[in-house]
Amino acid sequence: MLDAARTVFAERGYANATLDEIAERAEFGKGTLYNYFERGKEGLLFAVFDDTLDELEDLIRTVFQEEFRDGRSLREAFHTFLVRYFELIHDQQDLFLVLVKEAYSMAFSDDAEWSEFFHEQHERLVGTLRPALEAASETNEIQPNLPLSPIAHLLLANPRGMGIQGIMESRHGSCDDQQLFDDPEKAADFLTTVLFDGLEGNGAPPASA
């Protein structure tokens, strides 16, 4: 049922998707869907969000545990995470855009249940990343006086923003964003460099050709 909902949401968008379409794709009657999801289409969207965030949480936990177990740095672990993350959203572009759109809409809506849901889910991802940041802070790989939760938010929000921009550019023209998005390894190189090294140059003008 969730696979069917994912597919229909990706193809039609959440607003235009119908339970009839989802039931047909899942090869169940609409009444059967209501047996599992009493809130109908909204309940299915909740479940798809939850399932997707579970997948992302597993990715964060697995990558950072593996990298640190192998003695690699936070920077190396983050780079590996980015490659896998960009591969993931590149393969599920339509669904990714639908979920991002609905996430922002619901998170800032007057519906307290939706707002609380997205707050709790995001904090869950931050909490999953935090142990890696604590370890990096203890070894001075990152500045020990910096607050860790905002760093986690920063490291999670920027890949999402870059993914959104890459998909938009791939649909409306060609530019550096699209080229980076089409190559997860290069996208990971770029964002890792910016976030860990910053934008500041050496103060000297570039050499003329």
Coordinates of C-alpha atoms in Angstrom, one line a residue:
M1 CA 0.0 0.0 0.0
L2 CA 2.8 2.4 0.9
D3 CA 4.6 1.6 -2.4
A4 CA 1.4 2.4 -4.3
A5 CA 1.0 5.6 -2.4
R6 CA 4.6 6.6 -3.1
T7 CA 4.1 6.0 -6.8
V8 CA 0.8 7.8 -7.1
F9 CA 2.0 10.8 -5.0
A10 CA 5.1 11.0 -7.2
E11 CA 3.2 10.9 -10.4
R12 CA 0.2 13.0 -9.5
G13 CA 1.3 15.1 -6.5
Y14 CA -0.4 14.8 -3.2
A15 CA -3.3 17.2 -3.9
N16 CA -4.2 15.5 -7.2
A17 CA -3.8 11.9 -6.0
T18 CA -6.9 10.0 -5.1
L19 CA -7.5 7.0 -2.9
D20 CA -9.2 5.3 -5.9
E21 CA -5.9 5.5 -7.8
I22 CA -3.8 4.3 -4.9
A23 CA -6.2 1.4 -4.2
E24 CA -6.1 0.4 -7.8
R25 CA -2.3 0.6 -7.9
A26 CA -2.1 -1.5 -4.7
E27 CA -4.7 -3.9 -6.0
F28 CA -6.9 -3.5 -2.9
G29 CA -10.4 -2.1 -2.5
K30 CA -10.6 1.5 -1.1
G31 CA -12.3 0.1 2.0
T32 CA -9.3 -2.1 2.7
L33 CA -7.1 1.1 2.7
Y34 CA -9.4 2.7 5.2
N35 CA -9.0 -0.4 7.4
Y36 CA -5.3 0.3 7.6
F37 CA -5.3 4.1 7.3
E38 CA -8.4 5.5 9.0
R39 CA -7.5 9.0 7.9
G40 CA -7.4 8.0 4.3
K41 CA -5.1 9.9 2.0
E42 CA -3.8 12.0 4.8
G43 CA -3.0 8.9 6.8
L44 CA -1.1 7.5 3.9
L45 CA 0.9 10.7 3.6
F46 CA 1.8 10.4 7.2
A47 CA 2.9 6.8 6.7
V48 CA 5.0 7.7 3.6
F49 CA 6.7 10.5 5.5
D50 CA 7.4 8.2 8.4
D51 CA 8.8 5.5 6.1
T52 CA 11.0 7.9 4.2
L53 CA 12.4 9.4 7.4
D54 CA 13.1 6.0 8.8
E55 CA 15.1 5.3 5.6
L56 CA 17.0 8.5 6.1
E57 CA 17.6 7.9 9.8
D58 CA 19.0 4.4 8.9
L59 CA 21.3 6.0 6.3
I60 CA 22.7 8.5 8.8
R61 CA 23.2 5.9 11.5
T62 CA 24.8 3.3 9.2
V63 CA 27.1 5.7 7.4
F64 CA 28.5 7.5 10.4
Q65 CA 28.8 4.3 12.5
E66 CA 30.7 2.5 9.6
E67 CA 32.9 5.5 8.9
F68 CA 33.9 6.0 12.6
R69 CA 34.4 2.3 13.1
D70 CA 36.9 2.4 10.2
G71 CA 38.7 5.3 11.9
R72 CA 37.6 7.9 9.4
S73 CA 36.9 11.6 10.1
L74 CA 33.6 13.4 10.4
R75 CA 34.4 15.1 7.1
E76 CA 34.9 11.7 5.4
A77 CA 31.7 10.3 6.9
F78 CA 29.7 13.4 5.9
H79 CA 31.0 13.1 2.3
T80 CA 29.9 9.4 2.2
F81 CA 26.5 10.4 3.5
L82 CA 26.1 13.0 0.9
V83 CA 26.9 10.7 -2.0
R84 CA 24.3 8.2 -0.8
Y85 CA 21.8 10.9 -0.1
F86 CA 22.1 12.6 -3.5
E87 CA 21.9 9.2 -5.2
L88 CA 18.7 8.5 -3.2
I89 CA 16.9 11.7 -4.1
H90 CA 18.2 11.6 -7.7
D91 CA 16.5 8.3 -8.2
Q92 CA 13.2 9.5 -6.5
Q93 CA 13.0 13.1 -7.7
D94 CA 9.3 13.4 -8.1
L95 CA 8.5 11.9 -4.7
F96 CA 11.2 14.0 -3.1
L97 CA 9.7 17.2 -4.4
V98 CA 6.2 16.2 -3.3
L99 CA 7.4 15.4 0.2
V100 CA 9.4 18.6 0.5
K101 CA 6.4 20.7 -0.6
E102 CA 4.0 19.0 1.8
A103 CA 6.5 19.0 4.6
Y104 CA 6.9 22.8 4.4
S105 CA 3.2 23.3 4.0
M106 CA 2.2 21.1 6.9
A107 CA 5.1 22.1 9.2
F108 CA 4.0 25.7 9.2
S109 CA 0.2 25.1 9.1
D110 CA -2.3 25.7 11.8
D111 CA -2.7 22.0 12.3
A112 CA -0.9 21.3 15.5
E113 CA -0.6 17.5 14.9
W114 CA 1.2 18.0 11.6
S115 CA 3.4 20.7 13.0
E116 CA 4.4 18.5 16.0
F117 CA 4.9 15.5 13.7
F118 CA 7.5 17.3 11.5
H119 CA 9.2 18.9 14.5
E120 CA 9.6 15.5 16.2
Q121 CA 10.8 13.8 13.0
H122 CA 13.4 16.4 12.3
E123 CA 14.7 16.3 15.9
R124 CA 14.9 12.5 15.5
L125 CA 17.3 13.0 12.6
V126 CA 19.3 15.6 14.5
G127 CA 19.6 13.2 17.4
T128 CA 20.8 10.5 15.2
L129 CA 23.6 12.7 13.8
R130 CA 24.5 14.3 17.2
P131 CA 26.8 11.4 18.5
A132 CA 29.1 11.8 15.5
L133 CA 29.3 15.5 16.2
E134 CA 30.0 14.9 19.8
A135 CA 32.9 12.6 18.9
A136 CA 34.3 15.1 16.5
S137 CA 34.0 17.9 19.1
E138 CA 35.9 15.8 21.7
T139 CA 38.8 15.3 19.2
N140 CA 38.8 19.0 18.2
E141 CA 37.9 18.0 14.6
I142 CA 35.2 20.7 14.9
Q143 CA 35.4 23.6 17.3
P144 CA 34.4 22.3 20.7
N145 CA 32.7 25.6 21.7
L146 CA 30.1 25.4 19.0
P147 CA 26.6 24.3 19.8
L148 CA 26.0 20.9 18.2
S149 CA 22.3 20.9 17.4
P150 CA 22.5 23.9 15.1
I151 CA 25.5 22.2 13.4
A152 CA 23.4 19.1 12.9
H153 CA 20.5 21.2 11.5
L154 CA 23.0 22.9 9.1
L155 CA 24.5 19.6 7.9
L156 CA 21.0 18.2 7.2
A157 CA 19.3 21.2 5.7
N158 CA 22.0 22.1 3.1
P159 CA 21.9 18.8 1.2
R160 CA 18.1 19.0 1.0
G161 CA 18.3 22.6 -0.3
M162 CA 20.9 21.6 -2.9
G163 CA 18.8 18.7 -3.9
I164 CA 15.8 20.9 -4.5
Q165 CA 17.8 23.4 -6.5
G166 CA 19.4 20.6 -8.6
I167 CA 16.0 19.1 -9.5
M168 CA 14.5 22.6 -10.3
E169 CA 17.4 23.4 -12.6
S170 CA 17.3 20.0 -14.3
R171 CA 13.7 20.9 -15.3
H172 CA 14.1 24.5 -16.2
G173 CA 17.5 24.8 -17.8
S174 CA 21.2 23.9 -17.5
C175 CA 23.6 25.4 -15.0
D176 CA 26.2 24.4 -12.4
D177 CA 23.5 23.2 -10.0
Q178 CA 22.1 20.7 -12.4
Q179 CA 25.6 19.4 -13.4
L180 CA 26.4 18.9 -9.7
F181 CA 23.1 17.2 -9.0
D182 CA 23.7 14.8 -11.9
D183 CA 27.0 13.7 -10.4
P184 CA 26.5 12.8 -6.7
E185 CA 30.2 12.4 -6.1
K186 CA 30.9 15.9 -7.4
A187 CA 28.0 17.3 -5.5
A188 CA 29.3 15.7 -2.3
D189 CA 32.8 17.1 -3.0
F190 CA 31.4 20.6 -3.5
L191 CA 29.1 20.7 -0.4
T192 CA 31.7 19.1 1.9
T193 CA 34.3 21.7 0.9
V194 CA 31.9 24.6 1.4
L195 CA 30.6 23.4 4.8
F196 CA 33.9 22.3 6.2
D197 CA 36.3 24.8 4.6
G198 CA 34.0 27.8 4.1
L199 CA 34.0 30.4 1.3
E200 CA 36.8 32.6 2.3
G201 CA 39.7 32.9 -0.1
N202 CA 43.3 33.9 0.5
G203 CA 42.6 37.6 -0.2
A204 CA 44.6 37.6 -3.4
P205 CA 42.9 38.3 -6.8
P206 CA 42.8 35.3 -9.2
A207 CA 45.8 34.9 -11.6
S208 CA 45.0 36.2 -15.1
A209 CA 44.9 33.6 -17.8

